[in-house]
Amino acid sequence: MTEAPVPERIHRAGRQVVITWASDHVGTYAARALRLACHCAMCREEMSGRPLLDPATVPLGIEADTISLVGSYGIKIRWSDGHDTGIYTYEYLMALCPCEECQGERMRKGEEGRGGVR
């Protein structure tokens, strides 16, 4: 398995978090989707990974207040709802990348897992 690349730039843009992975690869993540994807112990059950966070408690207009680097492997986001215990690794963020190319790649892999496209 290859390591996820280290982003060139990460910034907040209203209700979005924009990650520039490379000059030709930019992921624009909806802030609420990232908040709901938090997998800290408060948001996910440790053993099963079952979500503990009720989506109804996450405001539709949530924003990232601050984004901090965590070592050389990820970021920590302080959300406008006060939550700040989750660490988003670059590998996890790459797996969540909403860009058209990454979504297409995930769909192709999913179809291959079901026997390919017919």
mmCIF file of C-alpha atoms in Angstrom:
data_model
loop_
_atom_site.group_PDB
_atom_site.id
_atom_site.type_symbol
_atom_site.label_atom_id
_atom_site.label_comp_id
_atom_site.label_asym_id
_atom_site.label_seq_id
_atom_site.Cartn_x
_atom_site.Cartn_y
_atom_site.Cartn_z
ATOM 1 C CA MET A 1 0.000 0.000 0.000
ATOM 2 C CA THR A 2 1.353 3.412 -0.892
ATOM 3 C CA GLU A 3 1.353 6.337 1.495
ATOM 4 C CA ALA A 4 -1.040 9.174 0.869
ATOM 5 C CA PRO A 5 0.705 12.251 -0.449
ATOM 6 C CA VAL A 6 1.254 15.226 1.817
ATOM 7 C CA PRO A 7 -0.977 18.092 0.685
ATOM 8 C CA GLU A 8 0.622 21.169 -0.832
ATOM 9 C CA ARG A 9 -2.020 23.439 0.735
ATOM 10 C CA ILE A 10 -5.019 23.178 3.062
ATOM 11 C CA HIS A 11 -7.378 26.066 3.655
ATOM 12 C CA ARG A 12 -10.872 26.959 4.799
ATOM 13 C CA ALA A 13 -13.345 28.443 2.354
ATOM 14 C CA GLY A 14 -16.653 29.123 4.084
ATOM 15 C CA ARG A 15 -18.448 25.825 4.478
ATOM 16 C CA GLN A 16 -15.682 23.957 2.689
ATOM 17 C CA VAL A 17 -12.182 22.694 3.347
ATOM 18 C CA VAL A 18 -10.003 22.805 0.242
ATOM 19 C CA ILE A 19 -7.013 20.479 -0.010
ATOM 20 C CA THR A 20 -4.524 20.872 -2.825
ATOM 21 C CA TRP A 21 -2.863 17.477 -3.142
ATOM 22 C CA ALA A 22 -0.931 18.442 -6.272
ATOM 23 C CA SER A 23 -1.151 21.199 -8.852
ATOM 24 C CA ASP A 24 -3.642 19.106 -10.818
ATOM 25 C CA HIS A 25 -5.467 17.489 -7.875
ATOM 26 C CA VAL A 26 -7.670 19.624 -5.634
ATOM 27 C CA GLY A 27 -10.331 18.220 -3.322
ATOM 28 C CA THR A 28 -13.074 20.554 -2.124
ATOM 29 C CA TYR A 29 -14.636 18.892 0.923
ATOM 30 C CA ALA A 30 -18.005 19.969 2.320
ATOM 31 C CA ALA A 31 -17.337 20.939 5.939
ATOM 32 C CA ARG A 32 -20.406 19.104 7.215
ATOM 33 C CA ALA A 33 -19.436 15.900 5.395
ATOM 34 C CA LEU A 34 -15.970 16.051 6.987
ATOM 35 C CA ARG A 35 -17.445 16.720 10.427
ATOM 36 C CA LEU A 36 -19.774 13.724 10.015
ATOM 37 C CA ALA A 37 -16.790 11.609 8.897
ATOM 38 C CA CYS A 38 -14.908 12.259 12.142
ATOM 39 C CA HIS A 39 -13.816 8.959 13.621
ATOM 40 C CA CYS A 40 -12.641 10.059 17.055
ATOM 41 C CA ALA A 41 -13.801 8.145 20.141
ATOM 42 C CA MET A 42 -16.640 10.623 20.699
ATOM 43 C CA CYS A 43 -17.980 10.149 17.168
ATOM 44 C CA ARG A 44 -17.340 6.426 16.506
ATOM 45 C CA GLU A 45 -17.507 3.375 18.708
ATOM 46 C CA GLU A 46 -13.934 2.197 19.130
ATOM 47 C CA MET A 47 -14.384 -1.537 18.589
ATOM 48 C CA SER A 48 -17.068 -1.652 15.898
ATOM 49 C CA GLY A 49 -16.575 1.719 14.200
ATOM 50 C CA ARG A 50 -20.327 2.265 14.528
ATOM 51 C CA PRO A 51 -21.211 5.955 14.300
ATOM 52 C CA LEU A 52 -22.108 7.560 17.640
ATOM 53 C CA LEU A 53 -22.592 11.049 16.240
ATOM 54 C CA ASP A 54 -26.214 11.882 15.467
ATOM 55 C CA PRO A 55 -26.176 13.752 12.125
ATOM 56 C CA ALA A 56 -29.146 15.824 13.315
ATOM 57 C CA THR A 57 -26.874 17.418 15.943
ATOM 58 C CA VAL A 58 -24.408 18.731 13.341
ATOM 59 C CA PRO A 59 -25.512 22.137 12.035
ATOM 60 C CA LEU A 60 -26.037 22.412 8.284
ATOM 61 C CA GLY A 61 -23.912 25.566 8.299
ATOM 62 C CA ILE A 62 -20.973 24.127 10.231
ATOM 63 C CA GLU A 63 -17.550 25.509 9.348
ATOM 64 C CA ALA A 64 -13.959 24.709 10.185
ATOM 65 C CA ASP A 65 -12.815 27.416 12.610
ATOM 66 C CA THR A 66 -9.156 26.357 12.581
ATOM 67 C CA ILE A 67 -7.067 23.697 10.883
ATOM 68 C CA SER A 68 -3.813 22.559 12.503
ATOM 69 C CA LEU A 69 -1.160 20.161 11.270
ATOM 70 C CA VAL A 70 -0.654 16.960 13.264
ATOM 71 C CA GLY A 71 2.902 15.788 12.711
ATOM 72 C CA SER A 72 3.546 14.945 9.085
ATOM 73 C CA TYR A 73 0.529 12.683 8.699
ATOM 74 C CA GLY A 74 -2.677 14.640 9.181
ATOM 75 C CA ILE A 75 -4.717 17.576 10.400
ATOM 76 C CA LYS A 76 -6.897 18.479 13.356
ATOM 77 C CA ILE A 77 -9.937 20.662 12.794
ATOM 78 C CA ARG A 78 -11.707 22.801 15.381
ATOM 79 C CA TRP A 79 -15.292 22.975 14.199
ATOM 80 C CA SER A 80 -17.756 25.807 14.751
ATOM 81 C CA ASP A 81 -19.825 23.423 16.928
ATOM 82 C CA GLY A 82 -16.865 23.245 19.353
ATOM 83 C CA HIS A 83 -15.750 19.717 18.435
ATOM 84 C CA ASP A 84 -11.982 19.357 18.053
ATOM 85 C CA THR A 85 -10.877 15.863 19.088
ATOM 86 C CA GLY A 86 -10.689 14.186 15.687
ATOM 87 C CA ILE A 87 -7.516 13.705 13.675
ATOM 88 C CA TYR A 88 -7.916 13.348 9.930
ATOM 89 C CA THR A 89 -4.930 11.512 8.472
ATOM 90 C CA TYR A 90 -3.890 12.351 4.936
ATOM 91 C CA GLU A 91 -4.620 8.741 3.999
ATOM 92 C CA TYR A 92 -8.189 9.084 5.329
ATOM 93 C CA LEU A 93 -8.688 12.450 3.632
ATOM 94 C CA MET A 94 -7.440 11.022 0.339
ATOM 95 C CA ALA A 95 -9.923 8.143 0.697
ATOM 96 C CA LEU A 96 -12.692 10.728 1.192
ATOM 97 C CA CYS A 97 -11.538 13.024 -1.633
ATOM 98 C CA PRO A 98 -14.651 14.318 -3.395
ATOM 99 C CA CYS A 99 -12.938 15.313 -6.648
ATOM 100 C CA GLU A 100 -14.340 13.832 -9.845
ATOM 101 C CA GLU A 101 -11.226 11.754 -10.540
ATOM 102 C CA CYS A 102 -11.158 10.144 -7.070
ATOM 103 C CA GLN A 103 -14.906 9.471 -7.115
ATOM 104 C CA GLY A 104 -14.539 7.800 -10.508
ATOM 105 C CA GLU A 105 -11.636 5.700 -9.253
ATOM 106 C CA ARG A 106 -13.670 4.536 -6.237
ATOM 107 C CA MET A 107 -16.580 3.629 -8.516
ATOM 108 C CA ARG A 108 -14.288 1.652 -10.835
ATOM 109 C CA LYS A 109 -12.803 -0.228 -7.886
ATOM 110 C CA GLY A 110 -16.293 -0.960 -6.575
ATOM 111 C CA GLU A 111 -17.384 -2.313 -9.958
ATOM 112 C CA GLU A 112 -14.236 -4.444 -10.210
ATOM 113 C CA GLY A 113 -15.101 -5.909 -6.822
ATOM 114 C CA ARG A 114 -18.494 -6.922 -8.232
ATOM 115 C CA GLY A 115 -17.075 -8.564 -11.338
ATOM 116 C CA GLY A 116 -16.343 -5.542 -13.483
ATOM 117 C CA VAL A 117 -18.409 -3.430 -15.831
ATOM 118 C CA ARG A 118 -20.520 -5.298 -18.384
#
